[in-house]
Coordinates of C-alpha atoms in Angstrom, one line a residue:
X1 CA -34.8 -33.7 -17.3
X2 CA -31.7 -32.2 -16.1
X3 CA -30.4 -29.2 -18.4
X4 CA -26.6 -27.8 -17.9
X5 CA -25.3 -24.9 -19.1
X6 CA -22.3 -24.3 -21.0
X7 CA -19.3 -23.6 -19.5
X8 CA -17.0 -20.5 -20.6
X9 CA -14.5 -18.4 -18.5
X10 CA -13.5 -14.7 -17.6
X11 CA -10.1 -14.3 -16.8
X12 CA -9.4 -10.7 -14.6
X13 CA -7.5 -9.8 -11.4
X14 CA -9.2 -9.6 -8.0
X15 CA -8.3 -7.2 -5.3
X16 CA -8.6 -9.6 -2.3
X17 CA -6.4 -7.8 0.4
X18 CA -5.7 -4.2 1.3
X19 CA -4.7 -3.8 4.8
X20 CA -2.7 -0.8 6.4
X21 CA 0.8 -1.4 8.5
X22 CA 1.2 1.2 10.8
X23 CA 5.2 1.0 13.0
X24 CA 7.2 3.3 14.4
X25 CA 11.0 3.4 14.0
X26 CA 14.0 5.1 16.1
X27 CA 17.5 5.7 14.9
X28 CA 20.4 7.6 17.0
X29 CA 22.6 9.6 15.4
X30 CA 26.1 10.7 16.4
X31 CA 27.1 14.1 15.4
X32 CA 30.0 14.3 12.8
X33 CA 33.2 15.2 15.3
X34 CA 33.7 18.7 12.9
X35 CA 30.1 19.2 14.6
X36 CA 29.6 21.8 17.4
X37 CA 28.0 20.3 20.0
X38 CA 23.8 20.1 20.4
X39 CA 22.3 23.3 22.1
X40 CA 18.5 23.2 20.8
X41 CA 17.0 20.9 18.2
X42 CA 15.2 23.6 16.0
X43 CA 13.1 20.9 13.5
X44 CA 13.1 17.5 11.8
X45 CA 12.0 16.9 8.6
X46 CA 11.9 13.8 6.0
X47 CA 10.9 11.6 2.6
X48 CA 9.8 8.3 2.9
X49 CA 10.8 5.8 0.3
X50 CA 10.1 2.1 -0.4
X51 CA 13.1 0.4 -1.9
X52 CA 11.3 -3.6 -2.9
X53 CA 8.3 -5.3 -2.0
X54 CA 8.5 -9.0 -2.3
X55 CA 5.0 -11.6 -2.8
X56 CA 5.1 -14.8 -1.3
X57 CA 2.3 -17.5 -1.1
X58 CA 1.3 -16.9 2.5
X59 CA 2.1 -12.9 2.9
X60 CA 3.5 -10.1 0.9
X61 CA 6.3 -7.6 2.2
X62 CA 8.1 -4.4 1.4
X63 CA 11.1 -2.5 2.8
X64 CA 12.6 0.9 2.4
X65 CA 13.3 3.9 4.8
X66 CA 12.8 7.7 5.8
X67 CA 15.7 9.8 5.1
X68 CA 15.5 12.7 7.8
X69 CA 17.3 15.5 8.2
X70 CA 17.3 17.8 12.0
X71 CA 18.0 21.3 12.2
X72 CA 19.9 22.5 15.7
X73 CA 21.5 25.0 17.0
X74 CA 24.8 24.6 18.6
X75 CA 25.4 25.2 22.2
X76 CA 28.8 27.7 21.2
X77 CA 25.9 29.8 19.4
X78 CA 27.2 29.2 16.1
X79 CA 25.0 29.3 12.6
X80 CA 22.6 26.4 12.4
X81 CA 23.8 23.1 12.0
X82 CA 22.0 20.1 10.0
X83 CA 22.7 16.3 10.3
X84 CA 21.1 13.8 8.3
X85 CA 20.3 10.2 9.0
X86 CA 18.6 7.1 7.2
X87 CA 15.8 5.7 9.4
X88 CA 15.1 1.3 7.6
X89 CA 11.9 0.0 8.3
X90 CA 9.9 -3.4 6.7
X91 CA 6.4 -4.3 6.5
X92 CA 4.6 -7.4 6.0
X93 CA 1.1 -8.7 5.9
X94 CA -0.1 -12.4 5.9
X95 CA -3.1 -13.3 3.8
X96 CA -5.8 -15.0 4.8
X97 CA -5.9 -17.4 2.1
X98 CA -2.6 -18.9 0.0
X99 CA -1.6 -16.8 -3.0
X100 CA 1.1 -18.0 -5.2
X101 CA 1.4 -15.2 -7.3
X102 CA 0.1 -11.3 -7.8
X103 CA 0.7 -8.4 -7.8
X104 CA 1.7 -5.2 -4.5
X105 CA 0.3 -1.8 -5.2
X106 CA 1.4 0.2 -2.7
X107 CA 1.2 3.7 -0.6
X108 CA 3.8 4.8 1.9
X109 CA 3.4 7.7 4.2
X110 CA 5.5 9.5 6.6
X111 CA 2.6 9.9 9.7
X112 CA 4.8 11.7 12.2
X113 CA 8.6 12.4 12.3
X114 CA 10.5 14.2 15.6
X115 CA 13.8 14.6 16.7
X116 CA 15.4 14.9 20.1
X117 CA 18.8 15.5 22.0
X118 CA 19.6 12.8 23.8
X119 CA 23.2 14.4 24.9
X120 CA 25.7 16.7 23.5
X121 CA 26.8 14.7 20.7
X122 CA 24.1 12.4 19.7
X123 CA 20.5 12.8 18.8
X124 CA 17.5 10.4 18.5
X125 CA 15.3 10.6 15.6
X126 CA 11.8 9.0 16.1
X127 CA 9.4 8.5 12.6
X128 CA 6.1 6.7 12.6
X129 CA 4.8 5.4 9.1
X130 CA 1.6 4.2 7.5
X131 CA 2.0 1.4 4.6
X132 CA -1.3 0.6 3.2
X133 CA -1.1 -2.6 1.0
X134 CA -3.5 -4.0 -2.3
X135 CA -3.3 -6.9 -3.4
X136 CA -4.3 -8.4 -6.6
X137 CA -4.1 -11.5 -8.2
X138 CA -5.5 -13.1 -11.3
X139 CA -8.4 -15.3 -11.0
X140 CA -10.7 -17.0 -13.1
X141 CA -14.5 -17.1 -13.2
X142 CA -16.9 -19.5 -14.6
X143 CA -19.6 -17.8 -16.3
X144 CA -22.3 -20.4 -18.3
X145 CA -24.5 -19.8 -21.6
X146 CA -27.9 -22.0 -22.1
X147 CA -28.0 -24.7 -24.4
X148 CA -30.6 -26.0 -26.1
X149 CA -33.7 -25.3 -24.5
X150 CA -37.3 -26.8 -25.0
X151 CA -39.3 -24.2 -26.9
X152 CA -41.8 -23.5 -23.8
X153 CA -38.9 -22.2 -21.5
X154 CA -38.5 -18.9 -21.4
X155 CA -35.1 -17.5 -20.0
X156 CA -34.6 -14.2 -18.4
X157 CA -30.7 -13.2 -19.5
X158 CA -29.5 -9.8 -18.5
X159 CA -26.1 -8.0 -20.1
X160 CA -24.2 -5.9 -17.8
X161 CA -21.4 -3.7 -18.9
X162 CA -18.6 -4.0 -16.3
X163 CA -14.7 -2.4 -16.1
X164 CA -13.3 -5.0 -14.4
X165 CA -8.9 -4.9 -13.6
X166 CA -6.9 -7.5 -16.3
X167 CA -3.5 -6.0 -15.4
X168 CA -1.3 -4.5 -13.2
X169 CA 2.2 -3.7 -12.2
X170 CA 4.5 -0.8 -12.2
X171 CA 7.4 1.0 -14.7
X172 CA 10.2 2.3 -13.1
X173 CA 10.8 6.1 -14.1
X174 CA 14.0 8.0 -13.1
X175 CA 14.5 11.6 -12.7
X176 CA 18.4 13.4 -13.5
X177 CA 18.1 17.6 -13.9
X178 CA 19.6 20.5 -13.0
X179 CA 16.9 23.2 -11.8
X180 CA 17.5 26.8 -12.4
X181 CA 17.0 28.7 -9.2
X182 CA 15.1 31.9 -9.5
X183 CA 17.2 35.1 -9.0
X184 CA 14.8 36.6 -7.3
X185 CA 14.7 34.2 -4.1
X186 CA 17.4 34.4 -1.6
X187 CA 20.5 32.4 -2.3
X188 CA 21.0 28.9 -1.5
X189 CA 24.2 27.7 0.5
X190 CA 23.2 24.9 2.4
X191 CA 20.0 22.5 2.0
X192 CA 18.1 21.8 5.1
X193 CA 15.5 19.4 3.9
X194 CA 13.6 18.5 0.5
X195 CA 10.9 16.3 -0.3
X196 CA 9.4 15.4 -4.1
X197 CA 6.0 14.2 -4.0
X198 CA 4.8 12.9 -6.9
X199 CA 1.5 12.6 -8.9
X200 CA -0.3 12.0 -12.3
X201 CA -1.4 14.7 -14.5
X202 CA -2.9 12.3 -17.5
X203 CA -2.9 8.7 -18.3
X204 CA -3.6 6.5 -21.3
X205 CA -4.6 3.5 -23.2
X206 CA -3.3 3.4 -26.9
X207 CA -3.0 -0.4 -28.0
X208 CA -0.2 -2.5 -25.9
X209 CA 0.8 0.7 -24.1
X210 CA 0.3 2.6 -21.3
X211 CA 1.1 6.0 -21.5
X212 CA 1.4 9.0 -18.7
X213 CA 2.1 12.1 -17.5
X214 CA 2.9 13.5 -14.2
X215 CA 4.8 16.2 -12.1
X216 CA 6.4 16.2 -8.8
X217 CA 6.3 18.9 -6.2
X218 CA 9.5 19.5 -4.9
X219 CA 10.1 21.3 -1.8
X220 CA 13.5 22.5 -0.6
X221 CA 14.5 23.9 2.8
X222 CA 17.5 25.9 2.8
X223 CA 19.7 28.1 4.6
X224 CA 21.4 31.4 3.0
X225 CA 24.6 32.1 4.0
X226 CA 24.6 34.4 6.6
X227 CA 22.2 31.5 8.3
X228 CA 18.5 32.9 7.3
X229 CA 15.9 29.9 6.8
X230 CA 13.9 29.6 3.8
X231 CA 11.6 27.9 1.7
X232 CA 11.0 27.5 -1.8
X233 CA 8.6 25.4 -4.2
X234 CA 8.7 24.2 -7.3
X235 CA 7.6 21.8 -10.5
X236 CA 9.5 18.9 -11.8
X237 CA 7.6 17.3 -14.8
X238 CA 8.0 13.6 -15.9
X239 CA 6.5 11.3 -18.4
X240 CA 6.7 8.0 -19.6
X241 CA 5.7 5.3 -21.1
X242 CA 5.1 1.1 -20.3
X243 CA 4.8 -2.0 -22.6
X244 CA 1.4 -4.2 -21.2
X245 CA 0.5 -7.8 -21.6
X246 CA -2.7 -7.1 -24.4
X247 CA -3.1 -5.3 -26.6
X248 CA -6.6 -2.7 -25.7
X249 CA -9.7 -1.5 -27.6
X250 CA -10.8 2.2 -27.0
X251 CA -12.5 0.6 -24.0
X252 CA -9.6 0.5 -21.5
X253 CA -8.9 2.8 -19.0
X254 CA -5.7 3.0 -16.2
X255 CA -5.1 4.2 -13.2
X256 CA -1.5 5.1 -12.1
X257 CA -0.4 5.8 -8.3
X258 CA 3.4 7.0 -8.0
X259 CA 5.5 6.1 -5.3
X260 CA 9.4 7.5 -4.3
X261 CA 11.9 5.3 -4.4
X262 CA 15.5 7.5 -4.5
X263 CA 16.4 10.8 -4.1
X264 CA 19.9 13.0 -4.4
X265 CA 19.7 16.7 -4.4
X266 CA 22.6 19.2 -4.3
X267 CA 23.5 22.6 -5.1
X268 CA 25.4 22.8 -8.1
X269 CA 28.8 25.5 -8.4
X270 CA 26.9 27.3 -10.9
X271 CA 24.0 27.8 -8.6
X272 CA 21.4 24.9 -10.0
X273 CA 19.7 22.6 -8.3
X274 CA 20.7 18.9 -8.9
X275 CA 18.0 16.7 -8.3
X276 CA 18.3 12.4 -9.5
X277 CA 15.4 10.6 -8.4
X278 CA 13.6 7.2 -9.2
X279 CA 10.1 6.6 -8.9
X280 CA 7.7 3.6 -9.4
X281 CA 4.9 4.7 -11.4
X282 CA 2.2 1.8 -10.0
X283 CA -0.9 1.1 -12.4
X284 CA -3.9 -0.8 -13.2
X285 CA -5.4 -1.0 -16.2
X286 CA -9.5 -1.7 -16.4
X287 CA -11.1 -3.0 -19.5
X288 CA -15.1 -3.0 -20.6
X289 CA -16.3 -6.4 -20.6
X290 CA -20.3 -7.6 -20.9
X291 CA -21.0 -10.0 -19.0
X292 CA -24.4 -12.2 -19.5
X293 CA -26.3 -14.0 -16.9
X294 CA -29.4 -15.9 -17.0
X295 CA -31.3 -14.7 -13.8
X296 CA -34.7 -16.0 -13.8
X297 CA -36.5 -19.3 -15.9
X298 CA -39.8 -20.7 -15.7
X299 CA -42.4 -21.8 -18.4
X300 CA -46.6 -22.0 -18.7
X301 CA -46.1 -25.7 -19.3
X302 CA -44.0 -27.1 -16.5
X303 CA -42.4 -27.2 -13.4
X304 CA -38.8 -25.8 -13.2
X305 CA -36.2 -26.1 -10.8
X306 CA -33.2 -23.8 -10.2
X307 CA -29.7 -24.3 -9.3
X308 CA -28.0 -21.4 -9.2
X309 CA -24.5 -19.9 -8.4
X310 CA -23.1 -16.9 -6.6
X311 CA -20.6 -14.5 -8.9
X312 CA -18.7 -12.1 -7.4
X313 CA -17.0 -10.4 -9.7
X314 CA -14.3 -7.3 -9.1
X315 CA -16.8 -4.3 -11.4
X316 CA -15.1 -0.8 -10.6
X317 CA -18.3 0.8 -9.9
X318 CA -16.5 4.3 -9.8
X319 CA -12.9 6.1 -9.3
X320 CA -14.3 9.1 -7.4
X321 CA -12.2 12.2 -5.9
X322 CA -13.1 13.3 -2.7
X323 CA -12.1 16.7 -1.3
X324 CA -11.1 17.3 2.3
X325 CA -9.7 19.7 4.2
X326 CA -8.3 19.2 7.6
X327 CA -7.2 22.1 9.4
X328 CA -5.8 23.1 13.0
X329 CA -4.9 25.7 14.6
X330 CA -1.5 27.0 16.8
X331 CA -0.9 28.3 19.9
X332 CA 2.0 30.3 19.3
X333 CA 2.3 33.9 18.3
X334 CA 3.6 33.9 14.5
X335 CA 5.8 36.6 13.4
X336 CA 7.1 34.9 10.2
X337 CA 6.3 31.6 8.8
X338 CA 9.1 29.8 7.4
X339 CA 7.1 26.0 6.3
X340 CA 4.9 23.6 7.3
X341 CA 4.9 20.1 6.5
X342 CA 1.8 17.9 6.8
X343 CA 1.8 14.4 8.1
X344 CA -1.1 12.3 7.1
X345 CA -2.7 9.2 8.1
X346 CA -3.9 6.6 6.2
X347 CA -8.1 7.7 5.1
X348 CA -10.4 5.8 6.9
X349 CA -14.3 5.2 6.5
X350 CA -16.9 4.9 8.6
X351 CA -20.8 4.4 7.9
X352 CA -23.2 7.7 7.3
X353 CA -26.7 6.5 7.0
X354 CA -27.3 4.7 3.8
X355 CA -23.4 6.2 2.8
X356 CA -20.2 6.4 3.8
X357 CA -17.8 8.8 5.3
X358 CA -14.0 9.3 4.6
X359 CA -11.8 10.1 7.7
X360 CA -8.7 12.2 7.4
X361 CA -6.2 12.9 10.4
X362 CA -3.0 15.0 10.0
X363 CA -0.5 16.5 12.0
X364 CA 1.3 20.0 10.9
X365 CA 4.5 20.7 12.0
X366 CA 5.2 24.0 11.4
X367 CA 8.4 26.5 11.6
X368 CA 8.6 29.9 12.3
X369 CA 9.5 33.3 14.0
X370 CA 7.6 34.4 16.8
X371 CA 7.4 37.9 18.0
X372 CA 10.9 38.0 18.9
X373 CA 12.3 36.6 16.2
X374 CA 12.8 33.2 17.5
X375 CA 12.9 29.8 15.8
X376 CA 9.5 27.8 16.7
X377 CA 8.5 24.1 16.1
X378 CA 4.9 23.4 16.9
X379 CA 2.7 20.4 15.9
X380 CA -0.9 21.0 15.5
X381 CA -3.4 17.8 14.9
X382 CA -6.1 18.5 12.2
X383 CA -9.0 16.3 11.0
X384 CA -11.6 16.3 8.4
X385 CA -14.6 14.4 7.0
X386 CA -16.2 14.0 4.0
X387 CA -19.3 11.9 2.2
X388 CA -18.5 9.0 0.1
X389 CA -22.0 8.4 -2.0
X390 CA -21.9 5.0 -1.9
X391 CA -23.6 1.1 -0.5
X392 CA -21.5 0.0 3.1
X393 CA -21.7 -3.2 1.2
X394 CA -18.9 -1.7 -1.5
X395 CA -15.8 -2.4 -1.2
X396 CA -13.6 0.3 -1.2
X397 CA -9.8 1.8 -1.4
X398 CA -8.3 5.0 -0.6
X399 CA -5.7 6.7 -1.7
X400 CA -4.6 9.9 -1.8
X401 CA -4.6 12.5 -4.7
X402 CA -2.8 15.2 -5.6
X403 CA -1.9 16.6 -2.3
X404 CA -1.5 20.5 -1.4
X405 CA 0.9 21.7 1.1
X406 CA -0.2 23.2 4.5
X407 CA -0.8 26.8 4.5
X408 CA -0.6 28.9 7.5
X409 CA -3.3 31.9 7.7
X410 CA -3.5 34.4 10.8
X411 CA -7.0 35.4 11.7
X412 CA -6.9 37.9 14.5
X413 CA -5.3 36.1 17.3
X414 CA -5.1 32.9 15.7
X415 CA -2.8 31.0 13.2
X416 CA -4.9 27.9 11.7
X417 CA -3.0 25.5 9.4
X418 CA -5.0 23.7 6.8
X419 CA -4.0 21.9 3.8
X420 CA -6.2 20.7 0.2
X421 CA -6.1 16.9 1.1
X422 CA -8.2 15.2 -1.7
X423 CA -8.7 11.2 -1.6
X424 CA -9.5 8.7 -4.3
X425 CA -12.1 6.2 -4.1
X426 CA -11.8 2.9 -5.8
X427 CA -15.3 1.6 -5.2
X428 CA -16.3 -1.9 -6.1
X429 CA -19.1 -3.7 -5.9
X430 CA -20.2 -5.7 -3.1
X431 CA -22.6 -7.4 -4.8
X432 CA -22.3 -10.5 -6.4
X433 CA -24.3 -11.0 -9.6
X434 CA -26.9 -14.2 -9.0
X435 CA -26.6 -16.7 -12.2
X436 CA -28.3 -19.9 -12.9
X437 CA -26.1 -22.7 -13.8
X438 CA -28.6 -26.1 -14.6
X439 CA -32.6 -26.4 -14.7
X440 CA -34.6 -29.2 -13.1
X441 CA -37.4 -29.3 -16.1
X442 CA -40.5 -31.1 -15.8
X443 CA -42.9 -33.4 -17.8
X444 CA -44.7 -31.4 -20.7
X445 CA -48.3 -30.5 -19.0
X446 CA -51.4 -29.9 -21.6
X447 CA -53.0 -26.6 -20.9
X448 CA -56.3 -26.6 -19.0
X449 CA -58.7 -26.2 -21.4
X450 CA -61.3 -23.7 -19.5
X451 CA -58.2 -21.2 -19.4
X452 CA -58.8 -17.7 -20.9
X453 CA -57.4 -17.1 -24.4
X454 CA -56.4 -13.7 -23.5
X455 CA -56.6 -11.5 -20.2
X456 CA -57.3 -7.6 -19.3
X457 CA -54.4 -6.4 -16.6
X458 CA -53.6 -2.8 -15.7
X459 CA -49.6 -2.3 -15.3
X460 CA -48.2 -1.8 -11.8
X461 CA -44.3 -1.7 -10.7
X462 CA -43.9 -5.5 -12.0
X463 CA -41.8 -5.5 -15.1
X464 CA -43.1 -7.1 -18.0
X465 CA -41.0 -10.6 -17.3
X466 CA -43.1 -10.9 -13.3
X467 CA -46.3 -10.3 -15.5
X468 CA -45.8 -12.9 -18.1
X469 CA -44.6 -15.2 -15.7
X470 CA -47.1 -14.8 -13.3
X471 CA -50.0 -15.2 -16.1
X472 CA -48.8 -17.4 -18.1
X473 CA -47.8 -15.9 -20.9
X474 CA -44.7 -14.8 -22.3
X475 CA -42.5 -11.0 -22.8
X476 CA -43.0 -11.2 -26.1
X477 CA -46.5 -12.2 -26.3
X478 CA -47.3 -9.0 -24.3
X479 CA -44.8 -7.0 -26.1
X480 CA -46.4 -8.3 -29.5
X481 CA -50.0 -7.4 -27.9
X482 CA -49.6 -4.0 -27.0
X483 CA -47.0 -2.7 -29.3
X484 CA -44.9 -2.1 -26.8
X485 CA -40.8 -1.2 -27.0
X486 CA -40.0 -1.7 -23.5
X487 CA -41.6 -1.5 -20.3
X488 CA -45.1 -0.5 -19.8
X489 CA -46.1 2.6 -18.1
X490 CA -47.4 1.9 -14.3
X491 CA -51.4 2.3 -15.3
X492 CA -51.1 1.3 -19.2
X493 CA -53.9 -1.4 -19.4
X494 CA -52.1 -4.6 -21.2
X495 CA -53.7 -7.3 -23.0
X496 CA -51.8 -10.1 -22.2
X497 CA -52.3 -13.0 -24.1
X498 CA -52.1 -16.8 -22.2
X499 CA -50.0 -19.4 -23.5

C-alpha cells in the first residue's frame, strides 16, 4: 500500500547568489585654465556611489561612480589647489541559473583611490572598487503533512522554529541641512574632500511597516584661508520609515544596510555647512515560521518503505557582529596628522578547524606634516583576522558594520594606523532538513506469539523513538511505563513494553 502525504507550500525568498566584482577605473582630468599649473600632487580622496542596479533573467547589474577630489600644489608656489572629477564605473554578474525576477542588495566600496600628474595641465585619477552583490528571489517549497495512517504506524514528526527572509527591497531616504560649524574649529574657506558614510542605529517591525533609524558620519577636508589643512567630523542623523507587502506579528525582525547614492556639500555665506544627500536604505525583513517534518516511520507490525525528499530551506541561523581590527604601520616621521582615510576590501573567509575565519585587508592613506613641516601622502596596507563560530557547510554573507575611521598613534619611533572595522555575519544553514514524502506499507503481520510481553533495558544515548523502534514498542508505551516527561536519563532502567 502506497501512502502520500499531503501537499502544502511555504512561500519565502532565497539568497541564491552573492558574488563580489572587483575593477579598476581611470579618468584624466584637465585643469580648469584659471588653474596654475601642477607642481606636486599632495592627496586624492573620494565617495563612492551607486546610482541604479537593474535584474534581468540571466544576470543582474548596477552602475554609479566615485567622485574624487586631488589636492596639488602649483608649480608658481601658490596656495593649494583642488580639482574634482567623476570617475563612472558598471558591474554585472551572470547567474548560474535563469532568474526572472528578485531582488539586488548591494555594498559598494572604494578599495584604493590615487592620483597622478601626467603633465602640467592634466592629471590622471586611478580608483579600484569592490561591489559585492546578493541576490534573492522568491521561491516556493513543498512541505507535506501525513494523512491517514493505519493505527500500527508510528511517525516521528519534528517542529523546527525557523526565521526565514519573506521580503526585501529598499526605501529611498534623502538628506537637505544646513550644519552649524563649531566656532571653535578653524574656519572653513574651501572644501577639499568629504565623505558620509552611513549606518543604522535601530530598526523595526510594527505591522505593515518597517521602521529605522540611522546616522551618517560625515567627514570634511578643508582648507582655511591662509591655506592650513584640516579635518573635522561630525553626525548627521536620519530616519524613516517604509510601507511592506504583509502585514507582521511580533515575530519579525529586519535588517537594513545603507548605501550612498548623492551628495552636494557647500559652505554656506553665513558659515554653515550645506549638505543634500540621497541614500538607499536596503532591508530584509525575517519572519518566525514552524516548520514540521516527518523524519523517521516504521511500525511492530510491518515492513515500511521510505521515500524521502531533500529541503533546503534559507533558516537565518544567526546575524552575528564580528570585531576586527586591522592596523599598519608608516615609515615616515609624523609631525602632525592632518587625516587618514581607510580603504577596505571586501571580508573574506577561510576555514579554522571546525570554524571559520573572517579576513579583512585595508589600505590607509594618510596626510600629514613631517618634521619639517611638509605635506606627506603615505599608504600603509593593514590586515586582520577574526573567528566566525560557525559549520564550513553554512552559508554565509558579509558585510560591514558601523565602521570607525583610522586613527594614527605614535609609539616611540613608530606611527601605526589602525581602524575599528567590525563585520556582519548573515549565517544560514547549510543543511537541508531530510522529510519523508510517501510510505511503502506492508501486509499486516500477527505478532509471534513466544514474544515477551514486556522487556527490562537500561537507557544509553538512544532517544526514546531508536528504543521503541528497535524493540518493538512504541514512545508512548515507554513514556506511559516509566512515567517519564521526556527523555530518559543515560542509565535510568526502562520497562519497555512490546507491541
Amino acid at each position: 500500500m502506497d501512502v502520500k502525504f499531503i501537499k502544502k507550500f511555504l512561500q519565502c525568498l532565497r539568497p541564491f547568489y552573492g558574488q563580489v566584482h572587483t575593477q579598476e577605473q581611470t579618468q584624466e582630468v584637465r585643469l580648469p585654465d584659471s588653474y596654475p599649473d601642477i607642481g606636486r600632487v599632495l592627496g586624492c580622496w573620494g565617495q563612492i556611489f551607486i546610482r541604479g542596479k537593474e535584474w534581468r533573467s540571466s544576470s543582474m547589474s548596477a552602475n554609479g561612480g566615485v567622485l574624487a577630489w586631488v589636492l596639488y600644489a602649483p608649480e608658481d608656489g601658490s596656495g593649494m589647489q583642488v580639482v574634482d572629477v567623476w570617475i563612472p564605473f558598471q558591474c554585472r554578474w551572470d547567474f548560474q541559473e535563469p532568474a526572472d525576477d528578485g531582488t539586488i542588495l548591494l555594498n559598494p566600496m572604494l578599495t584604493g583611490l590615487d592620483a597622478r600628474g601626467i603633465s602640467a595641465r592634466k592629471i590622471m585619477v586611478r580608483a579600484e572598487m569592490d561591489t559585492f552583490a546578493q541576490a534573492m528571489r522568491k521561491e516556493q517549497f513543498d512541505l507535506v503533512s501525513p494523512g491517514e495512517m493505519p493505527e500500527d504506524v508510528q511517525l516521528l514528526t519534528s517542529s523546527y522554529p525557523m526565521q526565514l527572509p519573506v521580503e526585501a527591497g529598499e526605501k529611498q531616504v534623502q538628506i537637505e541641512e544646513n550644519l552649524m560649524i563649531p566656532g571653535n574649529i578653524p574656519q572653513m574657506y574651501k572644501l577639499v574632500g568629504y565623505s558620509l558614510t552611513p549606518s543604522i542605529m535601530e530598526q523595526k517591525v510594527l505591522g505593515n511597516r518597517l521602521v529605522f533609524r540611522g546616522e551618517g558620519s560625515l567627514d570634511v577636508l578643508y582648507l582655511t584661508e591662509n591655506g592650513e589643512l584640516h579635518k573635522w567630523q561630525t553626525e548627521v542623523p536620519y530616519s524613516q520609515y517604509t510601507e511592506l507587502d504583509n502585514d507582521y506579528e511580533g515575530t519579525a525582525s529586519a535588517w537594513v544596510f545603507p548605501i550612498l547614492t548623492a551628495m552636494e556639500m557647500s559652505i554656506t555665506e553665513n558659515n554653515q555647512l550645506h549638505i543634500q544627500a540621497g541614500i538607499a536604505a536596503q532591508y530584509t525583513i525575517f519572519d518566525q515560521k514552524m516548520v514540521d517534518v516527518v523524519e523517521d516511520a516504521y511500525s511492530p507490525f510491518r515492513e515500511i518503505t521510505q521515500k524521502t525528499e531533500q529541503l533546503p530551506l534559507p533558516a537565518l541561523l544567526d546575524m552575528a557582529t564580528v570585531d576586527v581590527f586591522p592596523e599598519g604601520i608608516l615609515q615616515g616621521d609624523v609631525s602632525r596628522v592632518i587625516c587618514a582615510t581607510a580603504f577596505a576590501q571586501q571580508p573574506t573567509l577561510r576555514p579554522n578547524q571546525d570554524n571559520m575565519e573572517i579576513i579583512l585587508e585595508e589600505q590607509y592613506q594618510c596626510l600629514y606634516q613631517d618634521e619639517e613641516g611638509n605635506l606627506q601622502t603615505e599608504s600603509v596596507c593593514g590586515q586582520a583576522a577574526a573567528l566566525l563560530p560557525t559549520e564550513q557547510e553554512n552559508i554565509v554573507y558579509l558585510w560591514p558594520g558601523k565602521i570607525g575611521m583610522p586613527e594614527l598613534n605614535s609609539t616611540g619611533k613608530e606611527t601605526v594606523a589602525s581602524r575599528y572595522a567590525p563585520v556582519l555575519a548573515q549565517v544560514y544553514s547549510g543543511k537541508p532538513l531530510s522529510q519523508i514524502t510517501e510510505l511503502e506499507i506492508g501486509e499486516y503481520r500477527e505478532p509471534h506469539s513466544d514474544r515477551p510481553a514486556l522487556i527490562l533495558r537500561r537507557a544509553g544515548e538512544d532517544s526514546l523513538w531508536e528504543l521503541a523502534k528497535k524493540c518493538g514498542s512504541t514512545v508512548q508505551a515507554i513514556s506511559d511505563a516509566n512515567q517519564l516527561d521526556g527523555e530518559a536519563q543515560i542509565g535510568q532502567m526502562l520497562l519497555i513494553p512490546i507491541c
